[in-house]
Coordinates of C-alpha atoms in Angstrom, one line a residue:
M1 CA 17.1 34.6 48.3
G2 CA 16.3 37.8 45.6
E3 CA 19.3 36.0 43.1
K4 CA 18.2 36.7 38.8
V5 CA 19.3 33.6 37.3
D6 CA 19.4 33.6 33.5
I7 CA 18.2 30.4 31.5
V8 CA 20.6 29.7 28.5
L9 CA 19.6 27.0 26.0
T10 CA 22.0 25.4 23.2
G11 CA 19.4 24.9 20.6
D12 CA 20.8 21.7 19.6
K13 CA 19.2 18.9 21.0
S14 CA 21.8 16.5 19.8
K15 CA 24.3 18.3 22.0
D16 CA 25.1 19.3 25.4
W17 CA 27.5 22.1 27.1
D18 CA 30.4 19.9 27.1
D19 CA 29.8 18.4 23.8
V20 CA 29.9 21.9 22.3
Y21 CA 33.2 22.6 24.9
R22 CA 34.6 19.9 22.7
D23 CA 34.4 21.0 19.6
G24 CA 35.6 24.5 20.4
G25 CA 32.6 26.1 20.3
L26 CA 31.6 27.9 23.4
D27 CA 32.8 31.0 22.3
D28 CA 31.6 34.6 23.5
K29 CA 28.9 34.8 20.1
Y30 CA 27.9 31.4 21.1
I31 CA 26.9 32.1 24.8
S32 CA 25.1 35.3 23.6
Q33 CA 22.9 33.0 21.2
C34 CA 22.1 30.6 24.1
L35 CA 21.3 33.8 26.3
W36 CA 19.0 35.0 23.8
R37 CA 17.4 31.5 23.2
G38 CA 16.6 31.4 26.9
R39 CA 14.9 34.2 26.8
I40 CA 12.5 33.9 24.3
F41 CA 12.0 30.2 25.7
V42 CA 10.8 31.6 29.4
A43 CA 8.7 34.9 28.2
N44 CA 5.4 34.7 29.8
T45 CA 3.5 36.6 27.1
A46 CA 3.5 37.1 23.2
K47 CA 4.6 40.6 23.5
H48 CA 7.8 39.7 26.3
R49 CA 8.2 37.0 23.4
A50 CA 8.2 39.6 20.7
Y51 CA 10.3 41.7 22.6
A52 CA 13.0 38.5 23.0
M53 CA 13.4 38.0 19.7
Y54 CA 13.9 41.3 18.7
G55 CA 16.9 41.3 20.9
Q56 CA 18.1 38.6 19.1
K57 CA 17.8 39.6 15.7
R58 CA 16.2 43.1 14.4
F59 CA 12.6 42.6 12.8
Y60 CA 10.4 45.1 11.1
K61 CA 7.6 42.1 10.4
T62 CA 7.7 38.6 11.4
V63 CA 5.5 35.8 12.6
F64 CA 6.1 33.6 15.1
E65 CA 4.9 31.0 17.7
F66 CA 3.7 30.9 21.4
Q67 CA 1.3 28.9 23.7
S68 CA 0.1 27.0 20.6
N69 CA -1.2 29.7 18.6
L70 CA 0.5 32.1 15.9
Y71 CA 1.3 35.7 16.1
S72 CA 2.5 38.6 13.6
A73 CA 4.9 41.2 15.0
K74 CA 5.4 44.8 13.5
F75 CA 7.8 46.9 14.7
S76 CA 8.2 50.7 14.2
Q77 CA 11.6 52.4 14.9
E78 CA 9.8 55.7 14.4
E79 CA 8.4 54.9 17.3
F80 CA 10.8 53.6 19.0
S81 CA 13.3 56.5 18.7
K82 CA 10.3 59.0 19.6
G83 CA 10.7 57.4 23.3
S84 CA 13.9 56.8 23.6
K85 CA 16.3 59.5 24.9
G86 CA 20.4 60.8 24.4
E87 CA 22.7 60.3 21.8
D88 CA 22.4 56.5 21.9
G89 CA 18.5 56.9 21.8
N90 CA 18.1 54.6 18.5
E91 CA 19.9 51.7 20.4
F92 CA 17.8 49.1 21.6
K93 CA 19.0 47.5 25.1
W94 CA 17.8 44.6 26.7
G95 CA 15.7 45.5 30.3
S96 CA 16.1 49.4 29.8
S97 CA 13.9 49.4 26.1
W98 CA 11.0 47.5 27.3
D99 CA 8.6 50.7 27.6
D100 CA 10.2 51.6 23.8
F101 CA 9.1 48.7 22.1
N102 CA 6.3 47.9 23.4
R103 CA 4.8 50.9 22.6
A104 CA 6.6 50.9 18.9
C105 CA 5.4 46.8 18.5
T106 CA 2.3 45.8 18.1
V107 CA 1.1 42.1 18.5
D108 CA -1.8 40.2 16.7
C109 CA -2.9 36.2 17.1
I110 CA -3.2 35.2 13.8
S111 CA -4.0 31.9 14.2
N112 CA -5.2 29.3 16.6
C113 CA -3.0 26.7 15.7
I114 CA 0.4 25.9 14.5
P115 CA 1.0 24.5 11.5
S116 CA 4.2 22.4 10.6
F117 CA 5.1 21.6 7.1
T118 CA 6.5 18.1 6.5
Y119 CA 6.4 17.3 3.0
V120 CA 5.6 17.4 -0.4
Q121 CA 3.8 14.1 -1.8
Q122 CA 3.8 14.1 -5.9
D123 CA 1.7 11.7 -7.5
K124 CA 3.4 9.4 -10.1
L125 CA 0.8 9.3 -12.4
T126 CA -1.1 13.0 -12.4
E127 CA 2.5 14.3 -10.8
E128 CA 0.5 16.8 -8.9
R129 CA 1.9 18.0 -5.2
L130 CA -0.2 18.5 -2.3
Y131 CA 1.9 20.0 0.9
F132 CA 1.2 18.1 4.0
F133 CA 1.3 19.8 7.6
T134 CA 1.1 18.5 11.0
I135 CA -1.3 20.8 12.9
N136 CA -0.9 21.6 16.9
K137 CA -4.7 23.2 18.1
A138 CA -4.5 25.4 20.9
N139 CA -6.4 23.8 23.8
D140 CA -6.6 20.4 22.0
K141 CA -3.8 17.8 22.6
R142 CA -5.0 15.9 19.5
V143 CA -2.2 16.4 16.5
F144 CA -3.9 16.9 13.3
R145 CA -2.3 15.8 9.9
G146 CA -3.4 17.9 6.6
A147 CA -2.8 17.4 2.6
F148 CA -2.8 21.4 1.3
S149 CA -3.1 22.1 -2.4
P150 CA -0.1 24.7 -3.5
N151 CA -3.1 27.5 -4.1
A152 CA -3.2 27.4 -0.1
L153 CA 0.1 28.3 0.3
T154 CA -0.2 31.5 -1.6
D155 CA -3.9 32.5 -0.6
P156 CA -4.8 33.1 3.2
R157 CA -8.3 32.6 2.2
A158 CA -7.5 29.3 0.8
F159 CA -5.0 28.6 3.7
N160 CA -7.8 28.9 6.3
L161 CA -10.1 26.8 4.2
A162 CA -7.5 23.9 3.7
L163 CA -7.2 24.5 8.3
M164 CA -10.7 24.6 8.4
S165 CA -11.3 21.3 6.1
N166 CA -8.1 19.1 8.3
T167 CA -9.2 20.3 11.7
P168 CA -12.4 20.8 14.2
G169 CA -11.8 24.4 14.0
A170 CA -7.9 25.8 13.5
T171 CA -8.2 29.2 12.0
F172 CA -5.5 31.4 9.8
D173 CA -6.7 34.9 10.2
G174 CA -3.2 36.3 8.6
G175 CA -3.2 37.9 5.7
A176 CA -0.3 37.7 2.8
G177 CA 2.4 39.3 3.8
E178 CA 2.0 36.8 7.6
L179 CA 1.6 34.0 5.1
K180 CA 4.5 34.7 3.0
I181 CA 6.8 35.3 6.1
L182 CA 5.8 31.6 6.7
R183 CA 5.8 29.6 3.3
Q184 CA 9.7 31.4 2.9
R185 CA 10.3 29.5 6.0
W186 CA 8.7 26.1 4.9
L187 CA 10.2 26.4 1.5
N188 CA 13.2 28.0 1.4
R189 CA 15.0 25.0 2.1
I190 CA 15.1 21.1 1.7
V191 CA 12.2 20.2 0.9
P192 CA 11.2 16.6 2.1
E193 CA 9.3 14.6 -1.3
V194 CA 7.3 11.8 -0.9
Q195 CA 6.0 9.9 -3.8
T196 CA 3.1 7.9 -4.0
I197 CA 1.6 4.4 -5.3
P198 CA -1.7 4.0 -5.9
Y199 CA -2.2 0.6 -4.8
L200 CA -0.8 -1.9 -2.0
G201 CA 2.3 -4.0 -2.3
F202 CA 5.4 -4.2 -4.3
D203 CA 7.1 -1.0 -6.0
S204 CA 9.7 -1.6 -8.5
N205 CA 11.2 1.4 -8.4
T206 CA 12.6 0.8 -4.5
G207 CA 12.2 -2.4 -4.7
A208 CA 10.2 -2.7 -1.5
Y209 CA 7.0 -3.3 -0.4
I210 CA 4.8 -0.8 0.3
F211 CA 1.5 -1.2 2.7
R212 CA -0.7 1.4 4.8
D213 CA 1.3 1.1 8.1
F214 CA 4.6 -1.2 6.9
G215 CA 6.4 -2.4 4.5
Y216 CA 9.3 -3.9 3.6
H217 CA 12.6 -3.8 1.6
K218 CA 15.3 -6.5 0.9
G219 CA 14.2 -9.2 3.2
K220 CA 13.8 -6.5 6.3
E221 CA 10.5 -4.9 7.7
L222 CA 10.1 -1.2 8.0
K223 CA 7.8 0.8 9.8
I224 CA 6.2 4.3 8.9
N225 CA 7.2 7.5 10.6
E226 CA 5.6 9.7 12.5
F227 CA 4.4 11.3 9.4
D228 CA 2.7 8.2 8.1
Y229 CA 5.4 7.0 4.9
L230 CA 8.3 5.2 4.3
S231 CA 11.8 5.9 3.9
I232 CA 13.4 4.2 2.0
D233 CA 17.6 4.7 1.2
D234 CA 17.0 8.4 1.7
V235 CA 13.0 8.0 -0.9
G236 CA 9.9 8.7 0.7
I237 CA 7.0 6.4 -0.1
K238 CA 3.4 5.8 0.8
T239 CA 0.6 4.4 -0.8
T240 CA -3.1 6.6 -1.1
L241 CA -4.8 3.1 -1.1
R242 CA -7.0 3.1 1.9
D243 CA -9.6 0.8 1.0
I244 CA -8.0 -2.7 1.9
A245 CA -6.9 -2.9 5.2
L246 CA -4.5 -5.5 6.9
V247 CA -4.0 -7.1 9.5
H248 CA 0.0 -7.2 10.5
S249 CA 2.1 -9.2 12.6
T250 CA 5.6 -10.4 12.8
T251 CA 5.6 -13.2 14.7
F252 CA 5.0 -16.6 12.4
D253 CA 3.5 -20.1 13.8
D254 CA 2.8 -22.8 11.3
S255 CA 1.2 -25.0 13.7
W256 CA -1.7 -24.8 11.3
L257 CA -0.3 -26.8 8.5
P258 CA -1.3 -30.0 9.2
D259 CA -4.8 -29.0 9.8
F260 CA -4.5 -26.9 6.2
I261 CA -2.9 -30.1 4.5
K262 CA -5.6 -32.7 5.9
V263 CA -8.5 -30.1 4.8
F264 CA -7.8 -29.3 1.8
E265 CA -4.8 -31.7 0.6
K266 CA -3.4 -30.8 -2.9
N267 CA -5.5 -28.2 -4.2
G268 CA -4.6 -26.2 -0.6
I269 CA -1.1 -27.0 -1.2
A270 CA -1.0 -26.0 -4.6
S271 CA -3.3 -22.8 -3.9
L272 CA -1.1 -21.7 -1.0
A273 CA 1.9 -21.9 -3.3
Y274 CA 0.1 -19.9 -6.3
F275 CA -0.8 -17.0 -3.5
T276 CA 3.3 -17.3 -2.1
A277 CA 4.5 -16.8 -5.4
S278 CA 2.1 -14.1 -6.3
L279 CA 4.4 -12.1 -3.6
F280 CA 7.1 -12.2 -6.1
A281 CA 5.0 -11.9 -9.3
R282 CA 7.2 -9.0 -10.8
Q283 CA 10.2 -10.5 -10.2
I284 CA 9.3 -13.9 -12.1
K285 CA 8.0 -11.6 -15.0
Q286 CA 10.7 -10.0 -15.3
K287 CA 12.8 -13.0 -16.3
H288 CA 10.0 -15.3 -17.8
Q289 CA 8.1 -12.9 -19.7
S290 CA 4.6 -14.2 -17.8
F291 CA 2.7 -15.6 -14.7
T292 CA 0.4 -18.2 -15.2
F293 CA -3.5 -17.4 -13.9
L294 CA -4.7 -19.9 -11.5
E295 CA -8.5 -21.5 -11.9
L296 CA -10.2 -23.1 -8.5
T297 CA -13.7 -24.5 -9.4
G298 CA -15.7 -27.0 -7.7
D299 CA -19.7 -28.0 -6.5
A300 CA -21.0 -25.8 -4.1
G301 CA -19.7 -26.5 -0.5
A302 CA -16.2 -28.1 -1.9
G303 CA -14.6 -25.6 0.2
K304 CA -13.7 -23.4 -2.2
S305 CA -14.6 -19.7 -0.3
T306 CA -13.3 -21.8 2.8
L307 CA -10.0 -22.3 1.4
L308 CA -9.5 -18.9 -0.2
R309 CA -10.7 -17.0 3.0
F310 CA -7.8 -18.9 5.1
L311 CA -5.4 -17.6 2.4
W312 CA -6.3 -13.8 2.9
R313 CA -5.9 -13.9 6.4
L314 CA -2.5 -15.8 6.2
F315 CA -1.8 -12.4 4.2
G316 CA -3.8 -10.4 7.1
R317 CA -6.8 -9.6 5.1
E318 CA -10.1 -10.5 7.2
N319 CA -13.5 -11.4 5.6
F320 CA -12.5 -11.5 2.2
E321 CA -13.0 -13.9 -0.9
G322 CA -12.3 -12.0 -3.9
I323 CA -14.1 -9.9 -6.4
D324 CA -17.7 -10.6 -7.9
L325 CA -17.6 -9.7 -11.5
Q326 CA -21.0 -10.0 -11.9
S327 CA -21.8 -7.1 -9.6
T328 CA -19.7 -5.1 -11.0
S329 CA -19.0 -3.2 -14.8
V330 CA -16.4 -3.8 -17.4
A331 CA -15.2 -0.1 -17.1
S332 CA -14.3 -0.8 -13.3
Y333 CA -12.5 -3.9 -14.0
G334 CA -9.5 -2.1 -14.2
R335 CA -9.5 -0.6 -10.8
H336 CA -10.2 -3.8 -9.4
L337 CA -7.2 -4.8 -10.9
G338 CA -4.8 -2.3 -10.4
K339 CA -5.5 -1.9 -6.5
V340 CA -2.4 -4.5 -5.3
S341 CA 1.0 -5.3 -7.1
N342 CA 2.6 -8.6 -6.2
M343 CA -0.3 -10.0 -4.6
P344 CA -3.2 -12.0 -6.2
V345 CA -7.0 -10.6 -7.6
V346 CA -9.5 -13.4 -6.9
L347 CA -12.5 -13.1 -9.4
I348 CA -15.5 -15.2 -7.5
E349 CA -18.8 -16.4 -8.7
S350 CA -18.7 -15.0 -12.5
D351 CA -20.6 -18.1 -13.5
R352 CA -24.4 -17.9 -12.1
Q353 CA -26.7 -18.2 -14.9
E354 CA -29.2 -16.6 -13.6
S355 CA -29.7 -13.1 -11.8
K356 CA -31.9 -12.2 -8.9
D357 CA -31.9 -8.4 -10.1
A358 CA -33.4 -9.1 -13.0
G359 CA -36.1 -11.2 -12.1
G360 CA -34.4 -14.5 -13.1
R361 CA -33.3 -13.5 -16.4
P362 CA -29.8 -14.9 -17.7
S363 CA -27.2 -12.8 -16.5
K364 CA -24.3 -11.2 -17.9
S365 CA -21.7 -13.3 -19.1
V366 CA -18.1 -12.6 -18.6
D367 CA -15.5 -12.1 -21.4
W368 CA -12.7 -14.0 -19.5
D369 CA -10.4 -12.8 -23.0
V370 CA -10.3 -9.4 -22.0
F371 CA -7.6 -10.3 -19.4
K372 CA -5.5 -12.5 -21.6
K373 CA -3.5 -9.5 -21.8
V374 CA -2.2 -9.4 -18.2
Y375 CA -0.3 -12.4 -18.7
D376 CA 2.4 -11.0 -19.9
L377 CA 4.7 -8.6 -18.7
D378 CA 3.6 -4.7 -18.4
G379 CA 0.3 -6.5 -19.5
V380 CA -2.0 -3.2 -19.3
I381 CA -5.8 -3.4 -18.0
D382 CA -6.7 0.0 -19.2
S383 CA -6.0 3.5 -20.6
R384 CA -6.9 6.8 -19.3
G385 CA -6.4 10.3 -20.8
V386 CA -3.6 12.9 -18.9
K387 CA -4.1 16.6 -18.4
T388 CA -2.1 17.7 -21.5
N389 CA -3.2 19.5 -24.6
D390 CA -1.8 16.1 -26.7
N391 CA -2.7 12.8 -27.1
T392 CA -0.8 11.3 -24.2
T393 CA -2.6 8.5 -22.4
N394 CA -1.5 6.8 -19.1
D395 CA -1.7 3.1 -19.4
R396 CA -2.6 1.1 -16.1
I397 CA -0.2 -2.2 -15.7
F398 CA -1.6 -4.9 -14.4
L399 CA 0.8 -5.8 -11.5
G400 CA -0.9 -8.9 -9.7
T401 CA -1.7 -12.3 -10.5
L402 CA -5.1 -13.6 -10.9
V403 CA -7.6 -16.3 -9.0
F404 CA -10.8 -17.5 -10.9
S405 CA -12.8 -19.2 -8.1
Q406 CA -16.4 -20.6 -8.9
N407 CA -18.3 -24.0 -9.9
D408 CA -18.0 -24.2 -13.6
T409 CA -14.8 -24.2 -15.4
V410 CA -13.5 -21.0 -17.6
K411 CA -15.1 -21.3 -21.0
A412 CA -13.0 -18.9 -22.6
S413 CA -10.5 -19.5 -26.0
E414 CA -7.7 -21.9 -26.6
A415 CA -5.4 -19.0 -25.9
M416 CA -6.7 -18.2 -22.8
L417 CA -7.5 -21.8 -21.2
S418 CA -3.7 -22.1 -21.7
R419 CA -2.7 -19.9 -19.6
I420 CA -4.3 -21.5 -16.7
V421 CA -3.6 -23.7 -14.3
H422 CA -6.7 -25.3 -13.6
L423 CA -7.7 -26.9 -10.0
H424 CA -10.8 -29.0 -9.3
A425 CA -12.5 -29.7 -5.9
S426 CA -15.6 -31.3 -5.5
V427 CA -17.6 -32.3 -2.4
A428 CA -16.8 -36.4 -2.4
Q429 CA -13.5 -35.1 -1.5
V430 CA -14.8 -33.2 1.2
R431 CA -14.6 -35.8 4.6
R432 CA -17.6 -35.2 7.3
E433 CA -14.5 -36.5 9.9
N434 CA -12.8 -33.0 8.8
R435 CA -15.5 -30.7 9.4
S436 CA -14.3 -29.8 13.1
I437 CA -10.9 -29.3 11.9
A438 CA -12.4 -27.0 9.1
D439 CA -13.9 -25.6 11.5
K440 CA -10.7 -24.5 13.9
L441 CA -9.1 -23.4 10.7
K442 CA -12.0 -21.0 10.2
Q443 CA -11.7 -20.2 13.9
T444 CA -7.8 -19.7 14.3
P445 CA -7.2 -15.8 15.1
S446 CA -5.8 -13.5 12.1
E447 CA -3.3 -12.2 14.2
S448 CA -1.9 -16.0 14.6
L449 CA -2.1 -16.2 10.9
A450 CA -0.7 -12.6 9.4
G451 CA 2.4 -13.2 9.9
Y452 CA 3.0 -15.8 7.1
L453 CA 3.2 -12.5 5.2
H454 CA 6.3 -11.5 7.3
Q455 CA 7.7 -14.8 6.8
A456 CA 7.3 -14.9 3.0
L457 CA 8.5 -11.0 2.6
T458 CA 11.7 -12.1 4.9
H459 CA 12.8 -14.8 2.9
E460 CA 12.3 -13.2 -0.8
E461 CA 15.4 -13.7 -2.3
A462 CA 15.3 -17.3 -0.7
F463 CA 12.6 -18.6 -2.2
I464 CA 12.8 -16.5 -5.8
E465 CA 16.4 -18.6 -5.8
L466 CA 14.7 -21.8 -4.9
F467 CA 11.6 -21.0 -7.4
F468 CA 14.0 -20.2 -10.5
A469 CA 16.6 -23.2 -10.0
S470 CA 13.5 -25.9 -9.4
F471 CA 11.4 -24.0 -12.2
D472 CA 14.1 -25.3 -14.7
R473 CA 13.9 -29.2 -13.4
H474 CA 9.9 -29.1 -13.2
R475 CA 9.7 -27.7 -16.9
A476 CA 12.1 -30.3 -18.4
E477 CA 10.2 -33.0 -17.0
L478 CA 6.6 -31.8 -18.1
T479 CA 8.5 -31.5 -21.8
E480 CA 9.2 -35.0 -21.8
N481 CA 5.6 -36.0 -21.3
S482 CA 4.2 -37.0 -24.6
T483 CA 0.3 -36.0 -23.4
I484 CA 1.2 -32.6 -22.9
I485 CA 2.6 -30.7 -26.4
H486 CA 1.3 -27.0 -24.9
D487 CA 4.4 -25.2 -24.5
R488 CA 2.4 -22.7 -22.9
I489 CA 0.7 -25.1 -20.7
V490 CA 4.4 -26.7 -19.7
D491 CA 5.5 -23.2 -18.3
C492 CA 2.3 -22.5 -16.2
H493 CA 2.3 -25.7 -14.5
A494 CA 6.0 -25.6 -14.6
Q495 CA 5.6 -21.9 -12.6
V496 CA 2.8 -23.6 -10.0
M497 CA 5.4 -26.4 -9.1
A498 CA 8.4 -24.6 -8.4
S499 CA 6.1 -22.2 -6.3
V500 CA 5.2 -25.8 -4.1
E501 CA 8.9 -26.3 -4.2
A502 CA 9.7 -23.5 -2.3
L503 CA 7.4 -23.3 0.0
Q504 CA 10.1 -25.2 1.7
V505 CA 12.0 -22.0 2.3
L506 CA 8.8 -20.7 4.6
L507 CA 8.0 -24.3 5.7
P508 CA 10.6 -26.5 7.1
S509 CA 8.0 -28.7 7.7
L510 CA 6.4 -29.6 5.0
S511 CA 6.9 -33.0 3.9
E512 CA 8.3 -34.8 0.8
S513 CA 5.4 -37.2 0.3
V514 CA 3.0 -33.8 -0.1
L515 CA 5.6 -32.3 -2.2
S516 CA 5.6 -35.3 -4.5
S517 CA 1.5 -36.0 -4.2
T518 CA 0.9 -32.4 -5.1
F519 CA 3.6 -32.5 -8.1
K520 CA 1.9 -35.4 -9.3
Y521 CA -1.6 -33.9 -9.0
L522 CA -0.2 -30.9 -11.1
K523 CA 1.8 -32.8 -13.8
E524 CA -2.0 -34.5 -13.8
R525 CA -4.0 -31.0 -14.2
G526 CA -1.3 -30.2 -17.0
E527 CA -2.4 -33.5 -19.0
D528 CA -6.5 -33.1 -18.2
R529 CA -5.7 -29.1 -19.5
Q530 CA -4.1 -30.3 -22.7
R531 CA -6.7 -32.9 -23.4
R532 CA -9.7 -30.3 -23.2
L533 CA -7.5 -27.6 -25.6
S534 CA -7.5 -31.2 -28.0
S535 CA -11.3 -31.5 -27.8
D536 CA -14.1 -29.7 -29.1
H537 CA -15.7 -26.9 -27.1
P538 CA -17.7 -27.7 -24.4
V539 CA -20.9 -26.7 -26.4
I540 CA -20.1 -28.0 -29.0
E541 CA -19.4 -31.4 -27.3
Q542 CA -22.5 -31.3 -25.2
F543 CA -24.4 -30.7 -28.5
W544 CA -23.2 -33.8 -30.4
D545 CA -23.7 -35.7 -27.1
T546 CA -27.3 -34.5 -27.3
Y547 CA -27.4 -35.5 -31.1
H548 CA -26.0 -39.2 -30.3
F549 CA -28.6 -39.7 -26.9
L550 CA -31.4 -38.6 -29.5
N551 CA -30.2 -40.8 -32.7
D552 CA -29.6 -43.6 -30.5
Q553 CA -32.5 -44.0 -29.1
V554 CA -34.7 -47.4 -30.7
I555 CA -38.4 -46.9 -30.9
H556 CA -40.2 -50.0 -31.0
I557 CA -44.1 -49.7 -31.9
D558 CA -46.1 -53.2 -31.7
D559 CA -49.2 -52.6 -33.8
E560 CA -51.7 -55.6 -33.2

C-alpha cells in the first residue's frame, strides 16, 4: 500500500504502553526515545545501526552489537561537515543526512561474538577475583560461559586469548580503546558479586547448603540461576568443587525402610542416624563443641560395603563407598577431608597388613590419632601458606564427620578411642534368606532413594530440635550406667542415640520396637568401649595370652 511505518519500543520489558501511560511518562521526550530504539532495532546493516545510534545519541567512538558480532564505530565531524551544505550543514537530520554520515563514519567488526559480563567471583580463601561472562558466538546457537582474569579486562590480547580458551573460535580484534569502552559498560555500575566455597554442603555464613546444581536454605529448596550460582538473601554463592556429583530428587519414598531394617538391623539404623545427623554436624558442634566419630567393623562379607553404598545413595552419591587411606598420602588427607561440610567422610579398608604393590611386604599403617583434633569444633585439618609477605597461614577447618570402616577395629590411643562409637557386624548376622532382599536394595534406582536428602534438609529445624531435646535424656541415662565411667564415651553414644530418635522426624513409620532395640544396642556398645579402655592395649593382651599359653603347657616325657 506504500505506507511508511515506524517502530517504537518502550525499552522496558516489564512495562507496556498502558503501564507507561498510567505512570504519566508518555510525553514527547519519551516517545522520541522509543522511536530511536525502534530505528536501531530494525537496522539491516551494521552501518545503518550506527546511523540510528548516532541519531539517538551523538558519539565520536563507540562499540555496539549487531547479529551476534561486535562492531566499532568511529565518527568524524570534520568529514561530516565537508559534505553538508547551508547554514545548518553541521546539523544531523534523520533521513537526509545518510550520505554524509556514511562518508564520515567507519564501522569495523572487532569480534565474532557477544561477551556479556554477568558477575564477579571471589575466592573466600585467596580473595582472588574472576570475571564471569556468557558468550554468544555468531552462527552458533550454543551459549558459552567463561571465567576471565582481571588482566583479560585490561589487555586486548589477553581478552582475545580468554575468549578462545572458553569457546571454539570466538575472537576479539579490537584495541585498547574498544576494550575500555566495553569495560566501562560492564563495571561502571553495581557489579554482582558471587562468593565461592571449595566444598559441598553447609555454609555457616549464609546458613545454606550449597551443592553443584541445587541448594537448601531454612528448609526450602533453592535452584541455581541461569549463571550457575545460588542467590540467598541477595548474596550470590556457589561451590567450585566439581568432582562430587549428586543425583537430586525432591520426591521422598521410604518404602525401602522395612527391607533396610531386615537386612542391616541395628547397625543399619545407627549408621543411618549418624549419616543423617552429619547433615547438621556444624549446628550440633556449635552447641556441644564436638561431634563423635563412627566406626563400622566386621568380617569380610558382613555387609559393610553394601550398607555404606546404600547410605550414600540416600544422599544421591552413586558408586561410592569411601576413601582408601592406603592409596593416599598423609599430605593429601586434608584435601579429602576438606571436600565436604556437614557430610560424612568415610575412610575404608585401612587395616590391610600387606601391600600388593610392595611385593607382599607390610603396608604403611594409619596413625588414627592424627584425626583426633577434628573431633572438636573448628578442628584444624592442616595449614597452608597465604600469598603475603608475612607469616600468615590459612587453617583448613574440618567441617564434616568421620566414619571408619574396615575389618579390624581401630588401634589408637585412649583419647582417640573414646571419641569413637564402634559398631560391629559379623558374617553370623547375615541371613541367607535376606540375600534377595539385599539384592533388591542394591538394585533400587538412586533417583528413588535420593529424595531422602531433600526430606532431611527440608526438616532441618525439626530434626535438630528433637536431637537436642533427646540428647539430654540419653546422656542422663548413660551417666547412670555404672559400667560407663568415661564422660566422653557417654557424650558420644548419647549423640548417636539422639540421632536415632530424631529419625522419627524423617521416617514416621519407624517403630518403637526398632528404636528401643537400637538404643539398647548402642548402650551395649558404650559399655564395650568402656571395657576396652579399661583393659590393656590389644597388643599387650595378645602378648600375655601367648605367654600364658606357652607357660601353661605341661610336657610329659616317658623315659623307659
